[in-house]
């Protein structure tokens, strides 16, 4: 009796979108090799796509390129672990970020002067601000300013300077000096890592002076994170832990990890 053979299953083919992205990345690499670091807008013009499309192409973990200071360039070897892109981070751990921010926002009352840090976690805090009450909000990123500027009875102070696309934020010495002169009731800080021994850190060095000025100016400081940031340490250190009135964490960290923070005001919001 003749045996019947089963046709082999075809390997999954990449989608049209994936193939288009791969072609764009190849063309970008050719441009970088020929011309060196190239403005993001120039890349978009040559490829015939939007700047946002280029950002999304670069945001993938497999991208051999990064965007830094508005220019596209080769990623350094082993650099993907520390690379931060607001486009890539936007959907990471969103529910836990939201829970942490909603919990932190309960501290905000009528008449407060707030500093709200940059980053995707802080957009959830901006959205969780108690409605209708009068507030002053100091910020330095477009995503936060876009949200709080739509609120009634809210005075918005946007610190200016050089724009950094990776975190949609501005930075300048003048902005830091201005922040130090302001009265801040409560500062809400984001972080890429919170380590019980080494302190609080982020991925972007231009954010450090602004975060430190906010801590110096504020009567109360809170760091708000999702559980993935606990026990991590990023390249740009900005504070030790004892300055914070609260460390608000969204998620369900393991008990052995929580034990490391027993000397600090850690607040866990399960989710």
PDB file of C-alpha atoms in Angstrom:
ATOM      1  CA  UNK A   1       0.000   0.000   0.000  1.00  0.00           C
ATOM      2  CA  UNK A   2       1.459   3.289  -1.039  1.00  0.00           C
ATOM      3  CA  UNK A   3       2.089   5.728   1.763  1.00  0.00           C
ATOM      4  CA  UNK A   4       0.587   9.160   1.564  1.00  0.00           C
ATOM      5  CA  UNK A   5       2.689  12.133   2.435  1.00  0.00           C
ATOM      6  CA  UNK A   6       1.323  15.134   4.241  1.00  0.00           C
ATOM      7  CA  UNK A   7       2.140  18.429   2.545  1.00  0.00           C
ATOM      8  CA  UNK A   8       4.487  20.496   4.682  1.00  0.00           C
ATOM      9  CA  UNK A   9       2.935  23.511   6.307  1.00  0.00           C
ATOM     10  CA  UNK A  10       4.126  26.722   4.782  1.00  0.00           C
ATOM     11  CA  UNK A  11       5.975  29.063   7.092  1.00  0.00           C
ATOM     12  CA  UNK A  12       3.962  32.094   8.058  1.00  0.00           C
ATOM     13  CA  UNK A  13       4.622  34.851   5.588  1.00  0.00           C
ATOM     14  CA  UNK A  14       5.330  38.362   6.834  1.00  0.00           C
ATOM     15  CA  UNK A  15       2.466  40.777   6.448  1.00  0.00           C
ATOM     16  CA  UNK A  16       2.514  43.566   3.904  1.00  0.00           C
ATOM     17  CA  UNK A  17       3.052  46.060   6.710  1.00  0.00           C
ATOM     18  CA  UNK A  18       6.032  44.107   8.045  1.00  0.00           C
ATOM     19  CA  UNK A  19       7.590  43.868   4.575  1.00  0.00           C
ATOM     20  CA  UNK A  20       7.096  47.608   4.017  1.00  0.00           C
ATOM     21  CA  UNK A  21       8.726  48.400   7.364  1.00  0.00           C
ATOM     22  CA  UNK A  22      11.695  46.124   6.553  1.00  0.00           C
ATOM     23  CA  UNK A  23      12.193  47.889   3.217  1.00  0.00           C
ATOM     24  CA  UNK A  24      12.047  51.310   4.882  1.00  0.00           C
ATOM     25  CA  UNK A  25      14.592  50.264   7.513  1.00  0.00           C
ATOM     26  CA  UNK A  26      16.910  48.978   4.774  1.00  0.00           C
ATOM     27  CA  UNK A  27      16.654  52.292   2.916  1.00  0.00           C
ATOM     28  CA  UNK A  28      17.272  54.207   6.150  1.00  0.00           C
ATOM     29  CA  UNK A  29      20.405  52.175   6.846  1.00  0.00           C
ATOM     30  CA  UNK A  30      21.677  52.961   3.349  1.00  0.00           C
ATOM     31  CA  UNK A  31      21.100  56.677   3.934  1.00  0.00           C
ATOM     32  CA  UNK A  32      22.896  56.576   7.296  1.00  0.00           C
ATOM     33  CA  UNK A  33      25.852  54.696   5.785  1.00  0.00           C
ATOM     34  CA  UNK A  34      26.109  57.211   2.940  1.00  0.00           C
ATOM     35  CA  UNK A  35      25.450  60.446   4.828  1.00  0.00           C
ATOM     36  CA  UNK A  36      25.856  59.740   8.557  1.00  0.00           C
ATOM     37  CA  UNK A  37      23.214  60.772  11.127  1.00  0.00           C
ATOM     38  CA  UNK A  38      20.284  62.201   9.170  1.00  0.00           C
ATOM     39  CA  UNK A  39      17.441  64.490  10.307  1.00  0.00           C
ATOM     40  CA  UNK A  40      14.222  62.607  10.993  1.00  0.00           C
ATOM     41  CA  UNK A  41      12.256  64.943   8.723  1.00  0.00           C
ATOM     42  CA  UNK A  42      14.692  64.296   5.852  1.00  0.00           C
ATOM     43  CA  UNK A  43      14.257  60.523   6.269  1.00  0.00           C
ATOM     44  CA  UNK A  44      10.465  60.899   6.160  1.00  0.00           C
ATOM     45  CA  UNK A  45      10.613  63.086   3.022  1.00  0.00           C
ATOM     46  CA  UNK A  46      12.844  60.648   1.142  1.00  0.00           C
ATOM     47  CA  UNK A  47      10.701  57.645   2.083  1.00  0.00           C
ATOM     48  CA  UNK A  48       7.458  59.472   1.349  1.00  0.00           C
ATOM     49  CA  UNK A  49       5.955  58.724   4.757  1.00  0.00           C
ATOM     50  CA  UNK A  50       5.123  60.704   7.892  1.00  0.00           C
ATOM     51  CA  UNK A  51       7.576  61.376  10.691  1.00  0.00           C
ATOM     52  CA  UNK A  52       5.350  59.278  12.972  1.00  0.00           C
ATOM     53  CA  UNK A  53       5.711  56.294  10.622  1.00  0.00           C
ATOM     54  CA  UNK A  54       9.492  56.590  10.817  1.00  0.00           C
ATOM     55  CA  UNK A  55       9.316  56.800  14.609  1.00  0.00           C
ATOM     56  CA  UNK A  56       7.237  53.639  14.756  1.00  0.00           C
ATOM     57  CA  UNK A  57       9.647  51.840  12.457  1.00  0.00           C
ATOM     58  CA  UNK A  58      12.519  52.784  14.756  1.00  0.00           C
ATOM     59  CA  UNK A  59      10.633  51.910  17.951  1.00  0.00           C
ATOM     60  CA  UNK A  60      10.754  48.143  17.362  1.00  0.00           C
ATOM     61  CA  UNK A  61      13.213  46.129  19.436  1.00  0.00           C
ATOM     62  CA  UNK A  62      14.703  44.727  16.216  1.00  0.00           C
ATOM     63  CA  UNK A  63      15.497  48.136  14.745  1.00  0.00           C
ATOM     64  CA  UNK A  64      19.212  48.630  13.980  1.00  0.00           C
ATOM     65  CA  UNK A  65      18.655  52.401  14.135  1.00  0.00           C
ATOM     66  CA  UNK A  66      17.558  54.889  16.782  1.00  0.00           C
ATOM     67  CA  UNK A  67      16.278  58.451  16.875  1.00  0.00           C
ATOM     68  CA  UNK A  68      18.377  60.785  19.004  1.00  0.00           C
ATOM     69  CA  UNK A  69      17.994  64.549  19.126  1.00  0.00           C
ATOM     70  CA  UNK A  70      15.816  64.578  16.009  1.00  0.00           C
ATOM     71  CA  UNK A  71      18.373  62.600  13.956  1.00  0.00           C
ATOM     72  CA  UNK A  72      18.357  58.967  12.872  1.00  0.00           C
ATOM     73  CA  UNK A  73      21.594  57.066  13.499  1.00  0.00           C
ATOM     74  CA  UNK A  74      22.975  53.583  14.040  1.00  0.00           C
ATOM     75  CA  UNK A  75      22.141  52.001  17.397  1.00  0.00           C
ATOM     76  CA  UNK A  76      25.210  51.255  19.476  1.00  0.00           C
ATOM     77  CA  UNK A  77      25.978  47.543  19.975  1.00  0.00           C
ATOM     78  CA  UNK A  78      23.953  46.207  22.884  1.00  0.00           C
ATOM     79  CA  UNK A  79      22.187  49.535  23.179  1.00  0.00           C
ATOM     80  CA  UNK A  80      18.627  48.323  22.668  1.00  0.00           C
ATOM     81  CA  UNK A  81      18.207  47.467  26.349  1.00  0.00           C
ATOM     82  CA  UNK A  82      18.627  51.093  27.368  1.00  0.00           C
ATOM     83  CA  UNK A  83      16.908  52.664  24.380  1.00  0.00           C
ATOM     84  CA  UNK A  84      13.737  54.563  25.237  1.00  0.00           C
ATOM     85  CA  UNK A  85      11.136  55.699  22.768  1.00  0.00           C
ATOM     86  CA  UNK A  86       7.840  57.238  23.816  1.00  0.00           C
ATOM     87  CA  UNK A  87       6.183  55.520  20.832  1.00  0.00           C
ATOM     88  CA  UNK A  88       7.325  52.071  21.967  1.00  0.00           C
ATOM     89  CA  UNK A  89       6.589  52.667  25.645  1.00  0.00           C
ATOM     90  CA  UNK A  90       3.070  54.022  25.159  1.00  0.00           C
ATOM     91  CA  UNK A  91       1.331  50.634  25.258  1.00  0.00           C
ATOM     92  CA  UNK A  92       3.650  48.857  27.687  1.00  0.00           C
ATOM     93  CA  UNK A  93       1.973  47.992  31.011  1.00  0.00           C
ATOM     94  CA  UNK A  94      -0.712  50.601  30.329  1.00  0.00           C
ATOM     95  CA  UNK A  95      -3.289  49.233  32.778  1.00  0.00           C
ATOM     96  CA  UNK A  96      -0.803  49.126  35.665  1.00  0.00           C
ATOM     97  CA  UNK A  97       0.370  52.635  34.884  1.00  0.00           C
ATOM     98  CA  UNK A  98      -3.233  53.824  34.863  1.00  0.00           C
ATOM     99  CA  UNK A  99      -3.995  52.214  38.233  1.00  0.00           C
ATOM    100  CA  UNK A 100      -0.897  53.730  39.850  1.00  0.00           C
ATOM    101  CA  UNK A 101      -1.721  57.185  38.494  1.00  0.00           C
ATOM    102  CA  UNK A 102      -5.365  57.055  39.566  1.00  0.00           C
ATOM    103  CA  UNK A 103      -4.203  56.170  43.069  1.00  0.00           C
ATOM    104  CA  UNK A 104      -1.594  58.940  43.111  1.00  0.00           C
ATOM    105  CA  UNK A 105      -4.129  61.508  41.855  1.00  0.00           C
ATOM    106  CA  UNK A 106      -6.207  61.066  45.005  1.00  0.00           C
ATOM    107  CA  UNK A 107      -3.672  63.269  46.783  1.00  0.00           C
ATOM    108  CA  UNK A 108      -4.484  66.274  44.595  1.00  0.00           C
ATOM    109  CA  UNK A 109      -6.821  68.933  45.988  1.00  0.00           C
ATOM    110  CA  UNK A 110      -8.257  72.287  44.969  1.00  0.00           C
ATOM    111  CA  UNK A 111      -5.593  74.953  44.466  1.00  0.00           C
ATOM    112  CA  UNK A 112      -2.602  72.627  44.245  1.00  0.00           C
ATOM    113  CA  UNK A 113       0.440  73.619  42.221  1.00  0.00           C
ATOM    114  CA  UNK A 114       1.691  70.448  40.536  1.00  0.00           C
ATOM    115  CA  UNK A 115       4.766  69.376  38.640  1.00  0.00           C
ATOM    116  CA  UNK A 116       4.007  66.518  36.244  1.00  0.00           C
ATOM    117  CA  UNK A 117       6.990  64.742  34.720  1.00  0.00           C
ATOM    118  CA  UNK A 118       7.272  63.527  31.114  1.00  0.00           C
ATOM    119  CA  UNK A 119       6.753  59.977  29.917  1.00  0.00           C
ATOM    120  CA  UNK A 120       3.903  57.641  29.065  1.00  0.00           C
ATOM    121  CA  UNK A 121       3.015  56.904  32.699  1.00  0.00           C
ATOM    122  CA  UNK A 122       2.402  60.576  33.394  1.00  0.00           C
ATOM    123  CA  UNK A 123      -0.208  60.880  30.637  1.00  0.00           C
ATOM    124  CA  UNK A 124      -2.408  58.659  32.791  1.00  0.00           C
ATOM    125  CA  UNK A 125      -1.849  60.981  35.752  1.00  0.00           C
ATOM    126  CA  UNK A 126      -2.787  64.026  33.663  1.00  0.00           C
ATOM    127  CA  UNK A 127      -5.978  62.255  32.630  1.00  0.00           C
ATOM    128  CA  UNK A 128      -6.729  61.269  36.246  1.00  0.00           C
ATOM    129  CA  UNK A 129      -6.584  64.807  37.664  1.00  0.00           C
ATOM    130  CA  UNK A 130      -9.775  65.543  39.618  1.00  0.00           C
ATOM    131  CA  UNK A 131     -12.180  67.243  37.165  1.00  0.00           C
ATOM    132  CA  UNK A 132     -13.259  70.852  37.499  1.00  0.00           C
ATOM    133  CA  UNK A 133     -11.035  71.806  40.453  1.00  0.00           C
ATOM    134  CA  UNK A 134      -8.633  74.721  40.086  1.00  0.00           C
ATOM    135  CA  UNK A 135      -4.983  73.730  39.607  1.00  0.00           C
ATOM    136  CA  UNK A 136      -1.645  75.026  38.389  1.00  0.00           C
ATOM    137  CA  UNK A 137       0.295  72.449  36.374  1.00  0.00           C
ATOM    138  CA  UNK A 138       3.978  72.774  35.510  1.00  0.00           C
ATOM    139  CA  UNK A 139       5.206  70.418  32.794  1.00  0.00           C
ATOM    140  CA  UNK A 140       7.853  70.152  30.083  1.00  0.00           C
ATOM    141  CA  UNK A 141       6.409  67.666  27.617  1.00  0.00           C
ATOM    142  CA  UNK A 142       3.948  67.994  24.777  1.00  0.00           C
ATOM    143  CA  UNK A 143       1.853  64.954  25.679  1.00  0.00           C
ATOM    144  CA  UNK A 144       1.173  66.298  29.178  1.00  0.00           C
ATOM    145  CA  UNK A 145       0.582  69.870  28.001  1.00  0.00           C
ATOM    146  CA  UNK A 146      -1.897  68.655  25.381  1.00  0.00           C
ATOM    147  CA  UNK A 147      -3.993  66.978  28.062  1.00  0.00           C
ATOM    148  CA  UNK A 148      -3.924  69.559  30.856  1.00  0.00           C
ATOM    149  CA  UNK A 149      -4.445  72.499  28.503  1.00  0.00           C
ATOM    150  CA  UNK A 150      -7.937  71.141  27.787  1.00  0.00           C
ATOM    151  CA  UNK A 151      -8.957  71.319  31.445  1.00  0.00           C
ATOM    152  CA  UNK A 152     -11.096  74.181  32.736  1.00  0.00           C
ATOM    153  CA  UNK A 153      -9.795  76.171  35.708  1.00  0.00           C
ATOM    154  CA  UNK A 154      -6.226  75.009  35.128  1.00  0.00           C
ATOM    155  CA  UNK A 155      -3.207  77.248  34.672  1.00  0.00           C
ATOM    156  CA  UNK A 156      -0.559  75.528  32.568  1.00  0.00           C
ATOM    157  CA  UNK A 157       3.126  76.421  32.674  1.00  0.00           C
ATOM    158  CA  UNK A 158       5.120  74.688  29.920  1.00  0.00           C
ATOM    159  CA  UNK A 159       8.891  74.825  30.394  1.00  0.00           C
ATOM    160  CA  UNK A 160      10.669  75.384  27.080  1.00  0.00           C
ATOM    161  CA  UNK A 161      14.001  74.630  25.500  1.00  0.00           C
ATOM    162  CA  UNK A 162      15.419  72.163  23.006  1.00  0.00           C
ATOM    163  CA  UNK A 163      12.840  69.576  21.950  1.00  0.00           C
ATOM    164  CA  UNK A 164      13.754  65.903  22.493  1.00  0.00           C
ATOM    165  CA  UNK A 165      11.539  63.638  20.358  1.00  0.00           C
ATOM    166  CA  UNK A 166      12.402  60.447  22.253  1.00  0.00           C
ATOM    167  CA  UNK A 167      10.320  61.624  25.221  1.00  0.00           C
ATOM    168  CA  UNK A 168       8.396  64.488  23.549  1.00  0.00           C
ATOM    169  CA  UNK A 169       9.956  66.845  26.093  1.00  0.00           C
ATOM    170  CA  UNK A 170      11.842  70.138  26.233  1.00  0.00           C
ATOM    171  CA  UNK A 171      15.005  70.940  28.171  1.00  0.00           C
ATOM    172  CA  UNK A 172      17.065  74.072  28.828  1.00  0.00           C
ATOM    173  CA  UNK A 173      19.064  75.706  31.601  1.00  0.00           C
ATOM    174  CA  UNK A 174      16.559  78.565  31.591  1.00  0.00           C
ATOM    175  CA  UNK A 175      13.675  76.142  32.127  1.00  0.00           C
ATOM    176  CA  UNK A 176      15.457  74.538  35.079  1.00  0.00           C
ATOM    177  CA  UNK A 177      16.201  77.956  36.627  1.00  0.00           C
ATOM    178  CA  UNK A 178      12.571  79.011  36.192  1.00  0.00           C
ATOM    179  CA  UNK A 179      11.294  75.810  37.784  1.00  0.00           C
ATOM    180  CA  UNK A 180      13.503  76.390  40.833  1.00  0.00           C
ATOM    181  CA  UNK A 181      11.781  79.762  41.383  1.00  0.00           C
ATOM    182  CA  UNK A 182       8.283  78.277  41.350  1.00  0.00           C
ATOM    183  CA  UNK A 183       6.327  77.090  44.350  1.00  0.00           C
ATOM    184  CA  UNK A 184       5.267  73.472  43.867  1.00  0.00           C
ATOM    185  CA  UNK A 185       2.971  71.674  46.293  1.00  0.00           C
ATOM    186  CA  UNK A 186       3.333  68.216  44.808  1.00  0.00           C
ATOM    187  CA  UNK A 187       5.707  66.781  42.215  1.00  0.00           C
ATOM    188  CA  UNK A 188       4.887  63.561  40.387  1.00  0.00           C
ATOM    189  CA  UNK A 189       7.935  61.904  38.845  1.00  0.00           C
ATOM    190  CA  UNK A 190       8.269  59.089  36.331  1.00  0.00           C
ATOM    191  CA  UNK A 191      11.180  56.647  36.281  1.00  0.00           C
ATOM    192  CA  UNK A 192      12.710  53.957  34.119  1.00  0.00           C
ATOM    193  CA  UNK A 193      14.045  52.191  37.189  1.00  0.00           C
ATOM    194  CA  UNK A 194      13.562  52.230  40.962  1.00  0.00           C
ATOM    195  CA  UNK A 195      16.167  50.260  42.873  1.00  0.00           C
ATOM    196  CA  UNK A 196      16.145  49.976  46.661  1.00  0.00           C
ATOM    197  CA  UNK A 197      19.907  50.442  46.894  1.00  0.00           C
ATOM    198  CA  UNK A 198      20.838  52.603  43.901  1.00  0.00           C
ATOM    199  CA  UNK A 199      17.819  54.896  43.776  1.00  0.00           C
ATOM    200  CA  UNK A 200      15.722  56.281  40.939  1.00  0.00           C
ATOM    201  CA  UNK A 201      16.849  56.578  37.327  1.00  0.00           C
ATOM    202  CA  UNK A 202      15.664  57.218  33.788  1.00  0.00           C
ATOM    203  CA  UNK A 203      16.923  56.694  30.237  1.00  0.00           C
ATOM    204  CA  UNK A 204      17.356  60.316  29.107  1.00  0.00           C
ATOM    205  CA  UNK A 205      20.111  62.461  30.619  1.00  0.00           C
ATOM    206  CA  UNK A 206      18.450  65.725  29.551  1.00  0.00           C
ATOM    207  CA  UNK A 207      15.587  64.994  31.977  1.00  0.00           C
ATOM    208  CA  UNK A 208      17.811  64.741  35.057  1.00  0.00           C
ATOM    209  CA  UNK A 209      18.264  68.475  35.875  1.00  0.00           C
ATOM    210  CA  UNK A 210      14.521  69.070  35.439  1.00  0.00           C
ATOM    211  CA  UNK A 211      13.525  66.184  37.682  1.00  0.00           C
ATOM    212  CA  UNK A 212      16.042  67.280  40.315  1.00  0.00           C
ATOM    213  CA  UNK A 213      14.803  70.884  40.187  1.00  0.00           C
ATOM    214  CA  UNK A 214      11.227  69.660  40.665  1.00  0.00           C
ATOM    215  CA  UNK A 215      12.270  67.608  43.699  1.00  0.00           C
ATOM    216  CA  UNK A 216      14.100  70.618  45.125  1.00  0.00           C
ATOM    217  CA  UNK A 217      11.110  72.918  44.608  1.00  0.00           C
ATOM    218  CA  UNK A 218       8.287  70.657  45.791  1.00  0.00           C
ATOM    219  CA  UNK A 219       6.879  70.278  49.276  1.00  0.00           C
ATOM    220  CA  UNK A 220       5.976  66.657  48.530  1.00  0.00           C
ATOM    221  CA  UNK A 221       7.389  64.318  45.865  1.00  0.00           C
ATOM    222  CA  UNK A 222       5.998  61.073  44.514  1.00  0.00           C
ATOM    223  CA  UNK A 223       7.424  58.637  42.013  1.00  0.00           C
ATOM    224  CA  UNK A 224       4.739  56.757  40.074  1.00  0.00           C
ATOM    225  CA  UNK A 225       5.613  53.576  38.163  1.00  0.00           C
ATOM    226  CA  UNK A 226       4.378  50.181  37.067  1.00  0.00           C
ATOM    227  CA  UNK A 227       5.900  47.075  38.635  1.00  0.00           C
ATOM    228  CA  UNK A 228       8.256  46.403  35.715  1.00  0.00           C
ATOM    229  CA  UNK A 229      10.395  49.342  36.889  1.00  0.00           C
ATOM    230  CA  UNK A 230      11.060  47.918  40.378  1.00  0.00           C
ATOM    231  CA  UNK A 231      14.587  46.604  40.804  1.00  0.00           C
ATOM    232  CA  UNK A 232      15.784  48.158  37.550  1.00  0.00           C
ATOM    233  CA  UNK A 233      18.440  50.816  37.104  1.00  0.00           C
ATOM    234  CA  UNK A 234      18.724  53.028  34.026  1.00  0.00           C
ATOM    235  CA  UNK A 235      21.774  55.021  32.863  1.00  0.00           C
ATOM    236  CA  UNK A 236      20.623  58.438  34.145  1.00  0.00           C
ATOM    237  CA  UNK A 237      20.450  58.466  37.972  1.00  0.00           C
ATOM    238  CA  UNK A 238      18.459  61.363  39.411  1.00  0.00           C
ATOM    239  CA  UNK A 239      17.524  60.751  43.058  1.00  0.00           C
ATOM    240  CA  UNK A 240      17.848  58.636  46.153  1.00  0.00           C
ATOM    241  CA  UNK A 241      14.620  57.175  47.553  1.00  0.00           C
ATOM    242  CA  UNK A 242      14.338  58.944  50.885  1.00  0.00           C
ATOM    243  CA  UNK A 243      13.224  62.233  49.274  1.00  0.00           C
ATOM    244  CA  UNK A 244       9.897  60.736  48.206  1.00  0.00           C
ATOM    245  CA  UNK A 245       6.722  60.965  50.263  1.00  0.00           C
ATOM    246  CA  UNK A 246       5.429  57.959  48.337  1.00  0.00           C
ATOM    247  CA  UNK A 247       6.487  55.387  45.751  1.00  0.00           C
ATOM    248  CA  UNK A 248       3.299  54.349  43.973  1.00  0.00           C
ATOM    249  CA  UNK A 249       3.513  51.064  42.056  1.00  0.00           C
ATOM    250  CA  UNK A 250       0.853  49.593  39.791  1.00  0.00           C
ATOM    251  CA  UNK A 251       0.872  45.802  39.637  1.00  0.00           C
ATOM    252  CA  UNK A 252       1.584  42.811  41.879  1.00  0.00           C
ATOM    253  CA  UNK A 253       5.309  42.602  42.669  1.00  0.00           C
ATOM    254  CA  UNK A 254       6.715  39.461  44.286  1.00  0.00           C
ATOM    255  CA  UNK A 255       7.039  39.563  48.078  1.00  0.00           C
ATOM    256  CA  UNK A 256      10.822  39.183  48.029  1.00  0.00           C
ATOM    257  CA  UNK A 257      10.999  42.283  45.867  1.00  0.00           C
ATOM    258  CA  UNK A 258       8.684  44.213  48.184  1.00  0.00           C
ATOM    259  CA  UNK A 259      10.856  43.253  51.158  1.00  0.00           C
ATOM    260  CA  UNK A 260      13.740  45.198  49.635  1.00  0.00           C
ATOM    261  CA  UNK A 261      11.666  48.389  49.929  1.00  0.00           C
ATOM    262  CA  UNK A 262      10.498  47.859  53.530  1.00  0.00           C
ATOM    263  CA  UNK A 263      12.287  51.048  54.667  1.00  0.00           C
ATOM    264  CA  UNK A 264      10.536  53.220  52.075  1.00  0.00           C
ATOM    265  CA  UNK A 265       6.919  54.426  51.623  1.00  0.00           C
ATOM    266  CA  UNK A 266       6.010  51.917  48.904  1.00  0.00           C
ATOM    267  CA  UNK A 267       2.328  51.796  47.951  1.00  0.00           C
ATOM    268  CA  UNK A 268       1.182  48.942  45.716  1.00  0.00           C
ATOM    269  CA  UNK A 269      -1.978  49.209  43.644  1.00  0.00           C
ATOM    270  CA  UNK A 270      -2.806  45.673  42.545  1.00  0.00           C
ATOM    271  CA  UNK A 271      -3.780  45.085  38.965  1.00  0.00           C
TER     272      UNK A 271
END
